[in-house]
Tab-separated table of C-alpha atoms in Angstrom:
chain	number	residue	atom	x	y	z
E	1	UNK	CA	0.000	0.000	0.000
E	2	UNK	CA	1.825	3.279	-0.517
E	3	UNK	CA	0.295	6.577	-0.082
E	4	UNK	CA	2.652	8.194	-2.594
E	5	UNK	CA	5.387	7.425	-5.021
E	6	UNK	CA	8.198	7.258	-2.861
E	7	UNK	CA	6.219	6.098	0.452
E	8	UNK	CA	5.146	3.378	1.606
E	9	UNK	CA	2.965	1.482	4.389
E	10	UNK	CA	3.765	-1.847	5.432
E	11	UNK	CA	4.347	-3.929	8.683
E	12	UNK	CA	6.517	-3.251	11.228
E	13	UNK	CA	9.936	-5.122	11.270
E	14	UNK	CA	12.805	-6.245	13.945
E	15	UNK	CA	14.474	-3.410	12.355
E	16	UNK	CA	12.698	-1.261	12.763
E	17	UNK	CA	13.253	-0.473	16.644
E	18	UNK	CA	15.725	2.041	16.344
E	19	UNK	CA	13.237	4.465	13.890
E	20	UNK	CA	10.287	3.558	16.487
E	21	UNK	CA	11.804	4.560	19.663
E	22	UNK	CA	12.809	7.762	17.546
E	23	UNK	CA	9.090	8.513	16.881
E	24	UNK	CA	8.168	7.650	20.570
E	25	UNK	CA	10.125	10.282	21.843
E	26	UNK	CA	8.888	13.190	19.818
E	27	UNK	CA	4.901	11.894	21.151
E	28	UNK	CA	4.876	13.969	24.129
E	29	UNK	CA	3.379	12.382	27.942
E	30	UNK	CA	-0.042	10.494	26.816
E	31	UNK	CA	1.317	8.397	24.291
E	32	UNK	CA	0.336	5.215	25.926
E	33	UNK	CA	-0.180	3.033	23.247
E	34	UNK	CA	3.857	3.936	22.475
E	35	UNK	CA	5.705	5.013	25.366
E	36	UNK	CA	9.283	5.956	25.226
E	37	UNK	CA	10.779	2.794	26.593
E	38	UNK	CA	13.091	0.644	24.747
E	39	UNK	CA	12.062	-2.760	26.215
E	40	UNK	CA	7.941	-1.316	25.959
E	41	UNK	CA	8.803	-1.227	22.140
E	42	UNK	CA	10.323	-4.115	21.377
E	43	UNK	CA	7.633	-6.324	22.433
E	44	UNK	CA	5.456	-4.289	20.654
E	45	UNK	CA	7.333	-5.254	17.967
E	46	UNK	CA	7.402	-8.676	18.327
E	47	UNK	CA	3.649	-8.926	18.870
E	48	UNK	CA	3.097	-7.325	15.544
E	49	UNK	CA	5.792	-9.868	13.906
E	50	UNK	CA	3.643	-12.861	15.456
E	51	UNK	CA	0.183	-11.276	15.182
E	52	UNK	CA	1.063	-10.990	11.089
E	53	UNK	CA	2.502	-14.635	11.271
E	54	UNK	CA	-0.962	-15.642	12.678
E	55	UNK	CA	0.999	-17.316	16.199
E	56	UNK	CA	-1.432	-14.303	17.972
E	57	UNK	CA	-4.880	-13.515	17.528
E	58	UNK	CA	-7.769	-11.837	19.523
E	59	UNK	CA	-6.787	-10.089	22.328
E	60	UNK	CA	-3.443	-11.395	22.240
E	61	UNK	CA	-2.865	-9.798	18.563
E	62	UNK	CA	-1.814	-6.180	17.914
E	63	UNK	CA	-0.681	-5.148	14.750
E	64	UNK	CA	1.907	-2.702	14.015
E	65	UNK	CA	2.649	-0.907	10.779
E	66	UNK	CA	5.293	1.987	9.477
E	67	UNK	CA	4.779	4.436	6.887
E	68	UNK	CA	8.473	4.688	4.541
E	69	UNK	CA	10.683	7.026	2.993
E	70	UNK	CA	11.605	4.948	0.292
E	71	UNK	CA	14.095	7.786	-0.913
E	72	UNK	CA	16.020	7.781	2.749
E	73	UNK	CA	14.592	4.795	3.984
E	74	UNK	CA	13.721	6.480	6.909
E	75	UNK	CA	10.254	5.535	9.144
E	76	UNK	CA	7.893	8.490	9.571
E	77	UNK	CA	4.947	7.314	10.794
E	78	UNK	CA	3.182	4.350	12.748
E	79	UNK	CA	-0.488	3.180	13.270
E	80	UNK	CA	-1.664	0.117	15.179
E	81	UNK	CA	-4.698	-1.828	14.906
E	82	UNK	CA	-5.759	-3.790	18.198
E	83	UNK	CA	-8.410	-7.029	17.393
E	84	UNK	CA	-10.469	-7.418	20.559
E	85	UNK	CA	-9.597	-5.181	23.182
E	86	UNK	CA	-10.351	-6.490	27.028
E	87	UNK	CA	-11.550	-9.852	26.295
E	88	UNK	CA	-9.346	-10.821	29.244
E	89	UNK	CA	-10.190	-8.562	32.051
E	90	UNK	CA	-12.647	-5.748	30.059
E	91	UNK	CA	-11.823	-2.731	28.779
E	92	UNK	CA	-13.655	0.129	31.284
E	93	UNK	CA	-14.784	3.881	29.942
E	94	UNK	CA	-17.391	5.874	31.933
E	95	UNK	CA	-20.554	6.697	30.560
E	96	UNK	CA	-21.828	10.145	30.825
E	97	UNK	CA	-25.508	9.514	32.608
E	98	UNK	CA	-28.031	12.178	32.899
E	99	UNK	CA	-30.450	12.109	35.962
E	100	UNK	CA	-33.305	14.044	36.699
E	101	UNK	CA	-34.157	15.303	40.061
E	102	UNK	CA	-37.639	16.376	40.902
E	103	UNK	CA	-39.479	18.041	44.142
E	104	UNK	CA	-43.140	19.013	43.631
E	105	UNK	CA	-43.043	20.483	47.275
E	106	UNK	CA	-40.377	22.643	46.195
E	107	UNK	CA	-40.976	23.285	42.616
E	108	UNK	CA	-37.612	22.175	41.303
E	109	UNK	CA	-36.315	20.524	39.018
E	110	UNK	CA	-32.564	19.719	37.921
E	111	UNK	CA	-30.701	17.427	36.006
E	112	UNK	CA	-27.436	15.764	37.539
E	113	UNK	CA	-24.612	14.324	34.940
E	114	UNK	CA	-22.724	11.285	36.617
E	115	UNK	CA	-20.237	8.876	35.039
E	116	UNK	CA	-20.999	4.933	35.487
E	117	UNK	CA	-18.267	2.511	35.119
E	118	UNK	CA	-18.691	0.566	31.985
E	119	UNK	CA	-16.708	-2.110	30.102
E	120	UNK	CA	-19.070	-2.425	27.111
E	121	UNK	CA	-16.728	-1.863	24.721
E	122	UNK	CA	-15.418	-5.037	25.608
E	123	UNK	CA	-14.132	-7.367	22.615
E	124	UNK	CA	-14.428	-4.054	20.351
E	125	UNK	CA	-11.261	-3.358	17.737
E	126	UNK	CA	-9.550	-0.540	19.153
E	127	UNK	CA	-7.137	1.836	16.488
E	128	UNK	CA	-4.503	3.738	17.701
E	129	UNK	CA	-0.776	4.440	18.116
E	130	UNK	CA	-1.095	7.051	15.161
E	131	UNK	CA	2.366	8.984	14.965
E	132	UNK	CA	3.835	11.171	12.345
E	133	UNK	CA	6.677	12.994	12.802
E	134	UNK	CA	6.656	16.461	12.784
E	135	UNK	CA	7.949	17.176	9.625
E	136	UNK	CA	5.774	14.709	8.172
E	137	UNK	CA	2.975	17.257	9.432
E	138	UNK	CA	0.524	18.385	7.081
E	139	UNK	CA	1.475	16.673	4.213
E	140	UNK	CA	-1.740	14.348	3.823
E	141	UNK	CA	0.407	11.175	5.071
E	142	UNK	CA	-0.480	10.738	8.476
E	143	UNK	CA	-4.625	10.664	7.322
E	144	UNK	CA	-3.436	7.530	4.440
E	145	UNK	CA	-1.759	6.020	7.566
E	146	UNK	CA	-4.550	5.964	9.316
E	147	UNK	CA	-7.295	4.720	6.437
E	148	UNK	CA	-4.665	1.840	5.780
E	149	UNK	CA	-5.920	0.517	9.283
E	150	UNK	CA	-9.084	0.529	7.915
E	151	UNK	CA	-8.388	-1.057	4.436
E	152	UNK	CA	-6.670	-3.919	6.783
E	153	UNK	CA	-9.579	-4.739	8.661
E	154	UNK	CA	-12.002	-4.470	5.662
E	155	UNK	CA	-9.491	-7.392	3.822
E	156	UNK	CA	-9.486	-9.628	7.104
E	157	UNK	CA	-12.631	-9.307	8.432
E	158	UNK	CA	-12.525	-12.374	10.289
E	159	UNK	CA	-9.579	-11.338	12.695
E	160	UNK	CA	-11.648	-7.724	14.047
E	161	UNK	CA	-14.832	-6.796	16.184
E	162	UNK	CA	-17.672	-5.400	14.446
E	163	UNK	CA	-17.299	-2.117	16.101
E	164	UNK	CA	-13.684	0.346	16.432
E	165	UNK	CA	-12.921	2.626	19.056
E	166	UNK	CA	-10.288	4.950	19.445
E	167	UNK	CA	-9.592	6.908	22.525
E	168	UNK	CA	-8.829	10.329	22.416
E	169	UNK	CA	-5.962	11.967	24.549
E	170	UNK	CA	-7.940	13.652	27.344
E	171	UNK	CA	-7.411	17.607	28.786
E	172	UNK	CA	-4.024	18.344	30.589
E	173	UNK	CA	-3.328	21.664	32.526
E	174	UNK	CA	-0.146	20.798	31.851
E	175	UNK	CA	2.592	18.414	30.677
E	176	UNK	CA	1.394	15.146	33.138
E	177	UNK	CA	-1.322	17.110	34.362
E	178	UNK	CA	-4.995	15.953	34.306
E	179	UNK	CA	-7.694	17.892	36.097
E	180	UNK	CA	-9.526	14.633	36.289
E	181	UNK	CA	-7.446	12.316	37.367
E	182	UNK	CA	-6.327	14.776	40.303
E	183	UNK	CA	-10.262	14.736	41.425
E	184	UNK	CA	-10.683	11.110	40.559
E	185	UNK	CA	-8.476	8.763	39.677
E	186	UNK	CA	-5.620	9.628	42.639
E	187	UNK	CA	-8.057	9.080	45.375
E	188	UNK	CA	-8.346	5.164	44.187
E	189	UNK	CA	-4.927	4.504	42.626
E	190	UNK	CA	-1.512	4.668	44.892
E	191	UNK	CA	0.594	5.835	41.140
E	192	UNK	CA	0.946	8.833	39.346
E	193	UNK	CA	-1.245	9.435	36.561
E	194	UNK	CA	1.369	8.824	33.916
E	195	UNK	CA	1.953	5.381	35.502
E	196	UNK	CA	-1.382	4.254	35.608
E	197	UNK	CA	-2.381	5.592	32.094
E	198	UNK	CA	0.991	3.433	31.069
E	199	UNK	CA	0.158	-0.052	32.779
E	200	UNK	CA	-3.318	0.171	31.399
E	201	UNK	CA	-2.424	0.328	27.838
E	202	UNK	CA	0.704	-2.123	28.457
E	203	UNK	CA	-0.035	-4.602	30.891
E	204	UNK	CA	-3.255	-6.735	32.009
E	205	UNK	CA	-5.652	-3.840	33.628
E	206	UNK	CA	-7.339	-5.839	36.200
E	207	UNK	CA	-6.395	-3.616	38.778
E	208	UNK	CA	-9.149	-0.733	37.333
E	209	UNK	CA	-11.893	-3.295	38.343
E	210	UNK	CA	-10.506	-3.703	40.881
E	211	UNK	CA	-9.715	-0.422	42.540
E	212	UNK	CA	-12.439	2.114	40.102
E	213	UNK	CA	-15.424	2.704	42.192
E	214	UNK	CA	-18.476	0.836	41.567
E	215	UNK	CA	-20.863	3.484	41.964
E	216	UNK	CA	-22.075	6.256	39.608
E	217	UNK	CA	-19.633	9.674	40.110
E	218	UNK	CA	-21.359	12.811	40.578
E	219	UNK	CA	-19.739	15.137	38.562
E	220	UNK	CA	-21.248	18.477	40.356
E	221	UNK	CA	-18.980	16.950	43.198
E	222	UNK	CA	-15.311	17.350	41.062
E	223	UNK	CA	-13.801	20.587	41.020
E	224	UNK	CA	-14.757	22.715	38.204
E	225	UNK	CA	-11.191	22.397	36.484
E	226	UNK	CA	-12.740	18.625	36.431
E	227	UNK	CA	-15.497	18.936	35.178
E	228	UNK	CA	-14.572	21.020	31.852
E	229	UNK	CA	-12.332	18.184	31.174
E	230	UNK	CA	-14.965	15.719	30.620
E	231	UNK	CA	-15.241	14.583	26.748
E	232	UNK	CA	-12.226	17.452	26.039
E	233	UNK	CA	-9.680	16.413	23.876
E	234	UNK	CA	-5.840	17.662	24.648
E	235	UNK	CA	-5.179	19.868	22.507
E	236	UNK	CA	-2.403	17.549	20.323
E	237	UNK	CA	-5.121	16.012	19.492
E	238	UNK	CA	-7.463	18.112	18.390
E	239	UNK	CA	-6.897	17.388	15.005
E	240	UNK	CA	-6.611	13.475	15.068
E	241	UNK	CA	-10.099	13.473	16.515
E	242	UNK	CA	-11.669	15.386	13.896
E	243	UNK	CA	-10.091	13.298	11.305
E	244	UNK	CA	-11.851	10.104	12.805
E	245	UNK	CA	-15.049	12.339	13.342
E	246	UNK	CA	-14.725	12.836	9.739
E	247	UNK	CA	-14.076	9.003	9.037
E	248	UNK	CA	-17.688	8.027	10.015
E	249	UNK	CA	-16.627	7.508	14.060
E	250	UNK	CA	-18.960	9.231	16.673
E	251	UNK	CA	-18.586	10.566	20.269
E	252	UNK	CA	-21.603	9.129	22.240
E	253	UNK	CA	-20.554	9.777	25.740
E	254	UNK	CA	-17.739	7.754	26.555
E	255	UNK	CA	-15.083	8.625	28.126
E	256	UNK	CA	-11.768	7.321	29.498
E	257	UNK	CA	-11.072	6.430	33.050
E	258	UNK	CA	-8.353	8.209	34.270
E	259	UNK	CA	-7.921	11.747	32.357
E	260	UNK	CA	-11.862	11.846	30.744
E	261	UNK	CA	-10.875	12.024	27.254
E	262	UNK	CA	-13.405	11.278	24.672
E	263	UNK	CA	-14.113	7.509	23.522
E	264	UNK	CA	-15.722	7.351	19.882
E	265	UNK	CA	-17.026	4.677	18.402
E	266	UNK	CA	-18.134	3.366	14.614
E	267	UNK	CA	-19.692	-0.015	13.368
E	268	UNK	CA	-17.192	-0.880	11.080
E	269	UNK	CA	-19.581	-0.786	7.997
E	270	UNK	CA	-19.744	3.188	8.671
E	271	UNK	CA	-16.349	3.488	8.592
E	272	UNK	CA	-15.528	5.428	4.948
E	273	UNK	CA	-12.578	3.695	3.950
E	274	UNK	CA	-14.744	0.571	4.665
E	275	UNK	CA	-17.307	1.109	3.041
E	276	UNK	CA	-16.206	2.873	-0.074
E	277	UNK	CA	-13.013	-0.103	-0.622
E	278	UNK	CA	-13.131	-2.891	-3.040
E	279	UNK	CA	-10.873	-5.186	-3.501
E	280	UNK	CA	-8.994	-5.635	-6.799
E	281	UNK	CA	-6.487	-8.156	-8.596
């Protein structure tokens, strides 16, 4: 697949670690997917060499691929597609909830926004780890990058969910900084927020059953910096989210766990590059 004539997409190799460690460091904190660790990234690697082989599939599998400068043979890019996301210990988002709160006697009437736990999106294909570096910026690449996701999962059908998330970098004050997980998410976890957000996207998250409270969250309790992070996209990503809004995905009020950044979601048959591919010999 190439996205012009001296680019192209393909999967990840062994090679390749030296080029991806490079791109991980210009991502900025909130890169979970890709963190800047050496040993993170190399088993990232080799579960996209064995999830292409076909030794991993389901929520074992994650696929990795590069976009190439075939005139310096330098990586610029990378996208990862994710089969089944939680089918070992559930993938958790809040749901925004709206409740209504009556008193005839009093003659009120108000309506109360809480988050409830959810792991719904359970078993769902999840896309993510889209990186382009800087200079790459603008250029058109980074949105081909992303559709070849697409065009993967519309060719091999049989290995993905019928619905794709992607989660959307939530709000920071600052670099590190979430306004919700300060209200929320450090009165449950003993770990910064950067740590957390990490061993959720790398390791087994059991422990956010286990520690995330059970019971709905009343946002007018969170401190007001909290509460206008809800559903608010950092502002690196901005632009990513639009381009998935644009895609056929939709924000139906989801959001993520520990910094409240949007979830959205699309049945893969809405998904543009789905629908409108074809395959040819």
């Amino acid at each position: 697949m190439g996205s012009a004539a001296m680019h192209v997409i393909r999967p990840v190799r062994a090679g390749d670690i030296d080029a991806v460690a490079d791109l991980a460091d210009t991502a900025g904190p909130g890169m979970t997917t890709l963190p800047p660790d050496r040993d993170i990234i190399a088993k990232k690697i080799e579960r996209s060499l064995e999830s292409f082989s076909g030794q991993r599939s389901g929520c074992d599998a994650g696929y990795l691929v590069v976009l190439e400068d075939l005139e310096t043979s330098r990586v610029v890019g990378t996208a990862g597609v994710y089969p089944k996301v939680g089918e070992a210990c559930g993938f958790y988002t809040y749901r925004i909830v709206d409740l209504f709160h009556s008193s005839r006697s009093q003659g009120s009437r108000y309506r109360i926004r809480t988050l409830v736990l959810s792991n719904e999106l359970t078993g769902s294909t999840e896309v993510g780890t889209l990186l382009m570096h800087p200079p790459a910026g603008g250029t058109g690449l980074g949105r081909q990058l992303a559709r070849a996701r697409y065009l993967f999962i519309a060719q091999f059908p049989h290995l993905f969910g019928s619905q794709v998330i992607a989660e959307i970098r939530g709000w920071q004050d600052g670099p590190g900084q979430s306004p919700f997980w300060k209200a929320v998410g450090e009165r449950f976890f003993a770990m910064p927020f950067a740590d957390a957000d990490q061993k959720s996207a790398v390791d087994e998250a059991w422990f956010i059953g286990d520690l995330m409270p059970r019971h709905p969250l009343y946002c007018c309790l969170l401190s007001p910096e909290a509460q206008s992070a809800i559903g608010r996209p950092h502002r690196d990503s901005a632009t990513a989210m639009k381009m998935l809004l644009d895609e056929g995905f939709d924000y139906e009020g989801l959001v993520d766990v520990f910094d409240a950044g949007p979830v959205l979601t699309a049945s893969v048959h809405r998904i543009a590059a789905v629908s409108e591919s074809h395959m040819t010999e």
